[in-house]
XYZ file of C-alpha atoms in Angstrom:
609
model
C -6.011 37.114 23.872
C -9.177 38.594 25.728
C -9.334 41.595 23.181
C -9.089 39.152 20.018
C -11.516 36.906 21.616
C -13.962 39.728 22.067
C -13.442 41.317 18.581
C -14.403 37.923 17.086
C -17.174 37.541 19.130
C -18.509 40.948 18.617
C -18.001 40.756 14.817
C -20.049 37.946 13.456
C -19.639 38.809 9.844
C -15.992 38.467 10.091
C -16.029 35.261 12.117
C -18.746 33.746 9.653
C -16.489 34.780 6.748
C -13.511 33.163 8.331
C -15.568 29.910 9.027
C -16.974 29.941 5.355
C -13.059 30.543 4.100
C -11.980 27.432 5.725
C -15.036 25.490 4.798
C -15.275 26.259 0.967
C -11.348 26.756 0.577
C -10.698 23.398 2.307
C -13.393 21.648 0.173
C -12.101 23.233 -2.977
C -8.436 22.226 -2.214
C -9.428 18.856 -0.837
C -11.043 17.708 -4.048
C -7.804 18.521 -5.976
C -5.665 16.756 -3.594
C -3.115 14.032 -4.879
C -4.536 10.592 -3.916
C -2.195 7.660 -3.854
C -1.889 4.358 -1.737
C 1.255 5.173 0.041
C 3.306 8.432 0.031
C 5.792 9.089 -2.784
C 9.442 8.659 -1.016
C 12.921 8.260 -2.697
C 14.698 5.164 -1.279
C 18.134 6.827 -1.683
C 19.552 3.757 -3.199
C 21.200 3.323 -6.590
C 21.212 -0.453 -8.083
C 23.760 -1.782 -10.918
C 22.676 -4.748 -12.525
C 24.680 -6.916 -15.193
C 23.702 -9.926 -17.195
C 26.057 -12.549 -17.921
C 24.085 -15.475 -19.655
C 25.344 -18.741 -18.597
C 27.650 -17.738 -15.858
C 27.385 -19.365 -12.245
C 26.962 -17.379 -9.167
C 30.642 -17.991 -8.554
C 31.987 -16.831 -11.757
C 29.562 -13.682 -11.299
C 30.942 -12.988 -7.934
C 34.412 -12.963 -9.085
C 34.591 -11.350 -12.511
C 31.671 -8.910 -11.947
C 30.666 -8.154 -8.205
C 33.934 -7.828 -6.639
C 35.429 -5.598 -9.278
C 32.396 -3.128 -9.168
C 32.463 -3.222 -5.346
C 36.157 -2.185 -5.517
C 35.249 0.762 -7.992
C 32.486 2.076 -5.953
C 33.186 1.489 -2.446
C 35.547 4.387 -1.812
C 33.092 7.038 -3.360
C 31.757 9.706 -1.131
C 28.402 9.459 0.140
C 28.358 5.639 0.049
C 26.696 4.232 3.281
C 26.408 0.439 2.399
C 26.666 -1.982 -0.542
C 24.504 -5.074 -0.914
C 25.325 -7.533 -3.641
C 23.651 -10.597 -5.086
C 25.209 -13.055 -7.466
C 22.502 -15.414 -9.124
C 22.729 -17.625 -12.225
C 23.396 -15.234 -15.101
C 22.822 -12.133 -13.001
C 24.285 -9.670 -10.960
C 22.855 -6.970 -8.835
C 24.582 -4.798 -6.681
C 22.618 -1.850 -4.438
C 24.389 0.876 -3.137
C 22.809 3.032 -0.537
C 23.635 6.465 0.092
C 24.409 8.306 3.447
C 21.409 10.420 5.127
C 20.937 13.693 3.410
C 23.414 13.055 0.677
C 22.396 14.206 -3.028
C 21.250 11.069 -4.795
C 21.819 12.290 -8.127
C 25.420 13.222 -7.332
C 26.177 9.594 -6.019
C 24.513 8.240 -9.188
C 26.510 10.126 -11.574
C 29.764 9.078 -9.515
C 28.884 5.557 -9.691
C 27.995 5.859 -13.283
C 31.366 7.113 -14.063
C 33.196 4.502 -12.393
C 31.308 1.755 -13.666
C 31.698 2.801 -17.232
C 35.380 3.356 -16.711
C 35.746 -0.596 -15.926
C 37.470 -2.361 -18.510
C 37.867 -5.954 -16.449
C 34.568 -6.910 -16.911
C 34.185 -10.120 -19.230
C 33.387 -9.099 -22.779
C 30.586 -11.824 -22.697
C 28.636 -9.892 -20.353
C 26.145 -7.273 -21.294
C 26.879 -3.788 -20.560
C 26.052 -2.733 -16.844
C 22.853 -0.987 -16.302
C 22.721 1.768 -13.464
C 19.667 3.016 -12.026
C 18.064 4.977 -9.062
C 15.820 2.776 -7.345
C 12.403 4.249 -7.173
C 9.222 3.019 -5.676
C 6.540 2.669 -8.340
C 3.019 3.558 -7.025
C 1.056 0.634 -8.237
C -2.818 1.014 -8.725
C -4.015 -2.462 -9.951
C -2.852 -5.531 -11.776
C -4.607 -7.057 -14.812
C -4.445 -10.709 -16.093
C -4.962 -11.539 -19.769
C -5.165 -15.256 -20.298
C -6.475 -18.056 -22.287
C -5.432 -21.481 -24.015
C -3.808 -19.423 -26.843
C -0.043 -19.321 -28.343
C 2.534 -17.252 -26.173
C 3.030 -15.196 -29.513
C -0.671 -14.275 -29.893
C -0.899 -13.565 -25.957
C 1.999 -11.108 -26.159
C 0.738 -9.176 -29.133
C -2.706 -8.851 -27.375
C -1.309 -7.688 -24.366
C 0.868 -5.273 -26.017
C -2.198 -3.764 -27.797
C -3.748 -3.432 -24.281
C -0.779 -1.844 -23.064
C -0.916 0.690 -25.722
C -4.644 1.126 -25.277
C -4.268 1.804 -21.443
C -1.423 4.256 -21.985
C -3.617 6.323 -24.311
C -6.202 6.823 -21.687
C -6.105 10.443 -20.208
C -5.189 9.590 -16.464
C -2.759 6.497 -17.172
C 0.833 7.005 -18.214
C 2.650 3.895 -16.864
C 1.906 0.406 -17.793
C 4.274 -2.808 -17.605
C 4.103 -6.140 -18.873
C 5.584 -9.260 -16.897
C 5.210 -12.988 -17.400
C 6.259 -12.825 -21.015
C 9.627 -13.832 -22.495
C 11.701 -11.512 -24.776
C 11.791 -12.061 -28.562
C 14.920 -13.650 -29.986
C 16.005 -14.325 -33.620
C 17.634 -17.795 -33.648
C 19.896 -18.537 -36.744
C 20.389 -22.114 -37.048
C 23.584 -23.091 -39.651
C 24.887 -26.738 -40.162
C 28.628 -27.256 -40.188
C 28.334 -28.904 -43.575
C 26.828 -25.606 -44.967
C 29.765 -23.467 -43.403
C 32.525 -25.877 -44.857
C 30.606 -25.842 -48.233
C 31.080 -21.891 -48.436
C 34.349 -21.912 -46.454
C 33.004 -19.576 -43.838
C 33.309 -20.173 -39.941
C 30.643 -19.470 -37.409
C 32.620 -16.577 -35.928
C 32.828 -14.664 -39.338
C 29.167 -15.253 -39.958
C 28.509 -13.812 -36.493
C 30.584 -10.971 -37.079
C 28.799 -10.234 -40.671
C 25.599 -10.382 -39.015
C 26.522 -7.873 -36.315
C 28.048 -5.484 -38.293
C 24.885 -5.396 -40.563
C 22.517 -4.936 -37.324
C 23.514 -1.875 -35.576
C 23.024 2.001 -35.392
C 25.934 4.225 -35.948
C 26.693 7.966 -35.260
C 27.855 9.302 -38.548
C 28.782 13.040 -37.299
C 26.967 16.405 -37.486
C 26.405 19.023 -40.327
C 26.861 22.468 -39.359
C 24.247 25.141 -41.101
C 23.720 28.687 -40.434
C 20.209 27.713 -39.296
C 21.614 25.169 -36.847
C 23.205 21.881 -36.625
C 22.163 18.714 -37.683
C 23.224 15.128 -36.180
C 23.707 12.289 -38.531
C 23.061 8.681 -37.441
C 22.786 5.631 -39.454
C 19.835 3.205 -38.429
C 20.670 -0.216 -39.258
C 19.491 -2.386 -36.445
C 17.746 -5.202 -37.527
C 14.707 -6.422 -35.635
C 12.225 -8.973 -37.866
C 13.162 -12.450 -39.201
C 13.081 -10.945 -42.885
C 15.507 -8.476 -42.060
C 18.109 -11.114 -40.850
C 17.512 -13.229 -43.695
C 18.401 -10.409 -46.286
C 21.883 -9.910 -44.649
C 24.455 -10.259 -47.143
C 27.585 -12.491 -46.122
C 29.955 -13.023 -49.185
C 29.805 -12.372 -52.965
C 30.235 -15.730 -54.753
C 32.324 -16.321 -57.927
C 29.421 -15.977 -60.135
C 28.584 -12.456 -58.885
C 25.527 -13.666 -56.785
C 25.368 -12.513 -53.035
C 25.083 -15.451 -50.315
C 22.881 -14.190 -47.661
C 21.782 -15.393 -44.273
C 18.575 -17.120 -45.621
C 20.765 -19.175 -48.281
C 23.084 -20.174 -45.308
C 20.609 -21.462 -42.642
C 17.293 -21.252 -40.887
C 16.161 -18.067 -39.424
C 13.394 -18.399 -36.807
C 11.371 -15.419 -34.893
C 10.861 -17.135 -31.448
C 11.332 -16.306 -27.615
C 14.677 -16.228 -25.395
C 15.403 -19.549 -23.970
C 14.268 -18.679 -20.372
C 12.450 -20.728 -17.857
C 9.329 -18.636 -17.197
C 5.783 -19.561 -17.533
C 2.649 -17.755 -15.789
C -0.794 -19.147 -15.415
C -4.063 -17.405 -14.205
C -7.047 -19.558 -13.346
C -5.071 -22.491 -14.644
C -4.499 -21.012 -18.138
C -1.535 -19.249 -19.810
C -1.312 -15.704 -18.695
C 0.313 -12.425 -19.250
C 0.342 -9.933 -16.297
C -0.126 -6.183 -16.781
C 0.643 -3.525 -14.240
C -0.914 -0.236 -14.068
C 1.034 2.563 -12.104
C 0.297 6.003 -10.946
C 2.983 8.632 -11.527
C 3.364 12.354 -10.793
C 0.086 13.921 -9.745
C -2.534 11.437 -11.207
C -5.050 10.500 -8.622
C -5.297 6.749 -7.894
C -8.852 6.576 -7.653
C -9.261 7.985 -11.095
C -6.715 5.885 -12.596
C -8.707 2.594 -10.990
C -11.862 3.915 -12.433
C -10.598 4.491 -15.955
C -8.859 1.065 -16.138
C -11.769 -0.732 -14.764
C -14.205 0.823 -17.324
C -11.715 -0.190 -20.101
C -11.535 -3.496 -18.861
C -15.306 -3.782 -18.879
C -15.444 -2.569 -22.507
C -12.533 -4.600 -23.869
C -13.827 -7.890 -22.418
C -16.970 -7.712 -24.742
C -14.865 -7.352 -27.849
C -12.178 -10.207 -27.026
C -12.288 -13.887 -28.489
C -14.359 -16.200 -26.278
C -11.113 -18.064 -25.326
C -9.414 -15.204 -24.300
C -10.003 -13.278 -20.942
C -9.111 -9.845 -19.389
C -9.605 -9.398 -15.502
C -8.619 -7.350 -12.509
C -6.791 -9.443 -10.052
C -5.037 -7.204 -7.437
C -6.838 -3.644 -7.064
C -4.774 -1.773 -4.333
C -7.080 1.120 -4.832
C -9.863 -0.425 -2.974
C -7.557 -0.504 0.190
C -7.610 3.457 -0.126
C -11.468 3.810 -0.972
C -12.232 1.501 1.963
C -9.936 3.756 4.093
C -11.734 6.768 3.006
C -15.228 5.287 3.882
C -14.135 4.784 7.238
C -12.809 8.154 7.879
C -16.185 9.350 6.623
C -18.210 6.625 8.805
C -16.134 7.633 11.841
C -16.606 11.508 11.133
C -20.335 10.852 11.056
C -20.394 8.778 14.196
C -18.394 11.275 15.788
C -20.540 14.332 14.973
C -23.727 12.368 16.256
C -22.174 11.203 19.373
C -21.059 14.679 20.111
C -24.310 16.210 19.545
C -25.940 13.338 21.536
C -23.505 13.605 24.635
C -23.429 17.415 24.845
C -27.257 17.678 24.553
C -27.740 15.465 27.364
C -25.295 17.250 29.564
C -25.408 20.869 28.298
C -27.487 22.137 25.377
C -28.444 20.997 21.918
C -27.477 24.304 20.223
C -24.237 24.285 22.077
C -23.791 20.682 20.877
C -24.593 21.621 17.344
C -21.747 24.358 17.251
C -19.176 22.293 18.855
C -19.770 19.277 16.380
C -19.538 21.863 13.533
C -15.858 22.211 14.655
C -14.981 18.861 13.225
C -15.452 19.513 9.368
C -14.174 23.046 9.996
C -10.974 21.533 11.345
C -10.647 18.785 8.484
C -11.378 21.527 6.010
C -8.963 24.077 7.212
C -6.285 21.383 7.602
C -6.596 20.917 3.458
C -5.993 24.398 3.107
C -2.669 24.129 5.062
C -1.637 20.487 4.145
C -0.446 21.559 0.467
C 2.446 23.650 2.035
C 3.912 20.291 3.592
C 3.727 18.028 0.397
C 1.443 15.815 2.020
C -1.267 13.623 0.057
C -4.342 11.672 0.465
C -2.820 8.243 1.350
C -3.092 5.215 3.693
C -0.779 6.763 6.217
C -2.428 10.163 6.154
C -6.020 8.817 6.386
C -5.023 6.777 9.400
C -3.936 10.039 10.751
C -7.205 11.629 9.965
C -9.190 8.908 11.760
C -6.764 8.984 14.923
C -7.022 12.872 15.334
C -10.756 12.398 15.265
C -11.181 11.626 18.896
C -8.642 14.322 19.901
C -9.819 17.470 18.174
C -13.099 18.109 19.563
C -11.671 18.200 23.327
C -10.637 22.007 23.189
C -13.924 22.880 21.882
C -15.803 20.838 24.522
C -13.964 22.547 27.269
C -14.399 25.880 25.911
C -17.938 25.348 25.088
C -18.893 23.914 28.563
C -17.218 26.859 30.295
C -19.215 29.422 28.132
C -22.349 27.562 28.970
C -21.416 27.455 32.847
C -20.794 31.114 32.720
C -24.069 31.794 31.311
C -25.809 29.732 33.646
C -24.296 31.841 36.328
C -25.950 34.940 35.300
C -23.588 36.484 32.753
C -25.081 38.137 29.554
C -24.381 36.049 26.266
C -21.388 38.175 24.905
C -19.816 38.360 28.381
C -20.195 34.692 29.134
C -18.525 33.750 25.806
C -15.627 36.068 25.985
C -14.909 35.211 29.744
C -15.719 31.576 29.094
C -13.324 31.355 26.226
C -10.512 33.330 27.942
C -10.740 31.692 31.377
C -9.858 28.425 29.763
C -7.938 29.488 26.800
C -4.408 29.253 28.272
C -4.827 25.509 29.771
C -6.651 24.561 26.282
C -3.696 25.841 24.423
C -1.214 23.991 26.588
C -3.156 21.043 26.424
C -3.047 21.018 22.815
C 0.839 21.748 22.717
C 1.541 18.686 24.712
C -0.332 16.640 22.353
C 1.629 18.407 19.457
C 4.726 17.612 21.163
C 3.963 13.835 21.761
C 3.585 13.518 17.883
C 6.633 15.880 16.788
C 9.337 12.741 17.676
C 7.745 11.000 14.550
C 9.059 14.011 12.471
C 12.677 13.266 13.222
C 12.658 9.592 11.810
C 15.145 8.866 9.166
C 15.144 6.374 6.280
C 12.252 5.246 4.331
C 9.978 4.531 7.511
C 10.717 7.921 8.884
C 9.452 9.491 5.505
C 6.340 7.415 5.680
C 5.857 8.149 9.354
C 6.191 11.899 8.872
C 2.691 12.053 7.562
C 1.056 11.500 11.054
C 2.361 14.046 13.002
C 2.074 16.715 10.267
C -1.815 15.919 9.662
C -2.427 15.614 13.624
C -0.640 18.860 14.341
C -2.281 20.735 11.293
C -5.773 19.426 12.243
C -5.273 20.412 15.905
C -4.066 23.766 15.233
C -7.074 24.609 13.021
C -9.401 23.018 15.676
C -7.771 25.427 18.320
C -8.082 28.321 16.289
C -12.060 27.506 15.591
C -12.498 26.848 19.164
C -11.107 30.054 20.489
C -12.150 32.366 18.061
C -15.245 31.075 15.979
C -17.002 29.018 18.441
C -17.595 31.776 21.049
C -19.365 34.167 18.314
C -21.671 31.313 17.610
C -22.440 30.520 21.304
C -23.064 34.276 21.932
C -25.778 34.216 19.352
C -27.162 30.742 20.473
C -27.430 31.669 24.235
C -28.910 34.920 23.486
C -32.090 32.869 21.895
C -32.768 30.749 25.203
C -33.963 31.472 28.673
C -31.982 30.533 31.689
C -33.267 27.015 32.796
C -32.901 24.528 35.553
C -30.308 21.913 35.017
C -31.538 19.072 33.315
C -32.058 15.230 34.700
C -28.586 14.093 33.322
C -26.543 17.267 34.623
C -28.482 16.776 38.063
C -27.350 12.971 38.311
C -23.649 13.798 37.279
C -23.556 16.493 39.886
C -24.669 14.158 42.470
C -22.041 11.610 41.681
C -19.487 14.487 41.751
C -20.517 15.728 45.069
C -21.294 12.039 46.366
C -19.024 8.990 45.360
C -16.294 11.024 43.667
C -16.049 13.529 46.358
C -15.602 10.792 49.037
C -13.092 8.878 46.808
C -10.976 12.002 46.215
C -11.028 12.866 49.929
C -9.872 9.293 50.816
C -7.024 9.589 48.417
C -6.016 12.998 49.616
C -5.919 11.898 53.375
C -3.969 8.610 52.495
C -1.884 9.921 49.691
C 1.107 7.828 50.518
C -0.962 4.671 50.377
C -2.629 5.682 47.375
C 0.787 6.626 45.468
C 2.158 3.358 46.477
C -0.746 1.606 44.712
C -0.160 3.489 41.756
C 3.403 2.697 41.736
C 2.476 -1.045 42.254
C 0.144 -0.885 39.203
C 2.939 0.639 36.906
C 5.214 -2.147 38.058
C 2.645 -4.955 37.194
C 2.334 -3.229 33.811
C 5.998 -3.213 33.059
C 6.107 -7.000 34.290
C 3.421 -7.850 31.923
C 5.057 -6.551 28.934
C 8.696 -7.687 30.087
C 7.102 -11.145 31.067
C 5.904 -11.533 27.494
C 2.352 -11.921 28.264
C 1.749 -8.794 25.755
C 3.617 -9.561 22.449
C 5.148 -6.531 21.009
C 5.313 -6.093 17.192
C 5.672 -3.350 14.856
C 2.523 -4.290 13.036
C -0.225 -6.648 14.060
C -0.745 -9.814 12.621
C -3.776 -9.682 10.306
C -5.479 -12.429 8.686
C -4.918 -12.026 4.925
C -7.243 -12.690 1.952
C -4.338 -14.379 0.196
C -3.012 -17.772 0.511
C 0.571 -18.025 -0.820
C 2.514 -21.449 -1.451
C 6.177 -21.107 -2.367
C 8.230 -23.997 -3.684
C 12.086 -24.154 -4.150
C 13.881 -26.776 -6.042
C 17.686 -27.404 -6.559
C 19.219 -25.246 -9.146
C 19.101 -26.904 -12.627
C 15.872 -28.538 -12.107
C 13.970 -28.474 -15.520
C 11.050 -26.546 -15.727
C 8.866 -29.462 -16.888
C 9.505 -31.199 -13.781
C 8.866 -27.747 -11.722
C 5.512 -27.319 -13.598
C 4.642 -31.141 -12.562
C 5.075 -30.663 -9.250
C 3.295 -27.397 -9.057
C 0.147 -28.911 -11.009
C 0.048 -31.405 -8.262
C 0.100 -28.815 -5.544
C -2.707 -26.667 -7.362
C -4.808 -29.938 -7.813
C -4.260 -30.670 -4.092
C -5.517 -27.003 -2.998
C -8.582 -27.092 -5.471
C -9.655 -30.461 -3.492
C -9.376 -28.852 -0.352
C -11.262 -25.653 -1.357
C -13.899 -27.718 -2.851
C -14.373 -29.758 0.406
C -14.656 -26.577 2.541
C -17.203 -25.217 0.037
C -19.684 -28.106 0.905
C -20.216 -26.914 4.271
C -20.898 -23.380 3.397
C -24.431 -22.137 2.716
C -25.615 -22.314 -0.979
C -25.672 -18.461 -1.324
C -22.222 -17.831 -0.020
C -19.762 -16.120 -2.244
C -16.996 -18.520 -3.411
C -13.974 -19.208 -1.542
C -11.569 -19.175 -4.428
C -11.734 -15.644 -6.355
C -8.686 -16.407 -8.406
C -5.351 -18.411 -8.591
C -2.062 -17.382 -9.940
C 0.832 -19.503 -10.499
C 4.314 -18.074 -11.469
C 7.150 -20.574 -12.494
C 10.858 -19.594 -13.050
């Protein structure tokens, strides 16, 4: 290793090229990094959902859930089945075994479910899907005292506008009911034309469907034929023919009853700031940048609000990209403070030029890590940024040790070149092993399984990559720079701070160390006592143990559960009373705050259903 250190120390051009490559390459790669809130992970689960309108949870369990569970429970790769029966809906979640191919399990489940012929005829076809975690960027609310039809139409237009933006691909709407066509026919009218309700329903069904018609073979290829007869609008359904009357005229649906274009009969209402609302969710998919998506959407919201009617508003109410921006700002802030503190500390104890070169190892190590991280499928996210912030306090240790030893060798009279080579080589092996022990401490996080394991693997990969680059920089780049720096200064007497430190080391510290060595058994017993006390404090519950600390939230949530079958109007009445009481409490709190303080209430969102 001495020869490698000597070569890099002697060849400053190669060393500077290596440093430039790490810095510039890392910056270029870093600017193109995928930025997301949380790492993209697969959940290893398949969900089966079946809608059975009007059925009770007990009926759904007996007629839907049990047959599906029996069909899929014997499949290879199934770890666990979790089923939920609610009014009108059955949900079955199948979890795959670790490392089992989810696509294979999905195909097997779909085949078994499609083969079932015992499900109720009134139930809709089962929907089998892989559970994917959508990367939500921000939420919008379109709200105003306007009819539901108008709100839905405007929300759909905004959704189309958003998906047409260059960096936005996935937008969804919630808080709105699906459209339904209602056909009302009286019994008297049916008797008049000698028809039954079942006959009318079958006629309407037969005239509103898409049908495959086969294929036409041609020398140029094959053409698939399909009849597109699905009806969607009120006018389409009104024109459906039912029977031909004796006089030759055709009786159509519009002649028999009233056709209404309305919404499905579902208990669902959303209010934002006390007004009817539609919620719009914007997601990031693929390689899209979370911050870029958020910026484009906010610009669109600002422009669109200018052209909306006075009684219609569009607002951003949940911006998760802000968490990411705050974490990036924290990283940059900590990096700046770290650089400053390293420079100040080393300047006081050693040398200003040495402090500058050691502190330069921080950006070099980060940039070098960006060069290597693309090979590990790591993105810029909340977890990896946490790892970057954590490793800030560790990464300069090896550079400080090597830099201090080189400085000491030079103080002892060695030439700058000799001091740089011997100083780095002498402590090189201990430094390498100290870094390896740190790498080993984080390695178990790579062995985690499940969703949490996939999340946590970001920490050891980032930490170990940064430490690896930091070690290379300290061993091969730093000695070359210190050789040039030491060659420009004369040997001087130690400064005031180093002299004071030497007095402490040779005085109180040496006496304490001598005492501990002379009475080592007493000192060792004291250490064991401290360890037992620490264990007792934790076991006794004086220090609480939680996976995540309890942090005060910016949101106040109130959940209200009423007995099944409670009318929506009654639920809404109670919710409005709760809203009124909350607003009264907030208004009282506002009175005790300074006049220039920001409002306590930013927005209120109410979901009924």
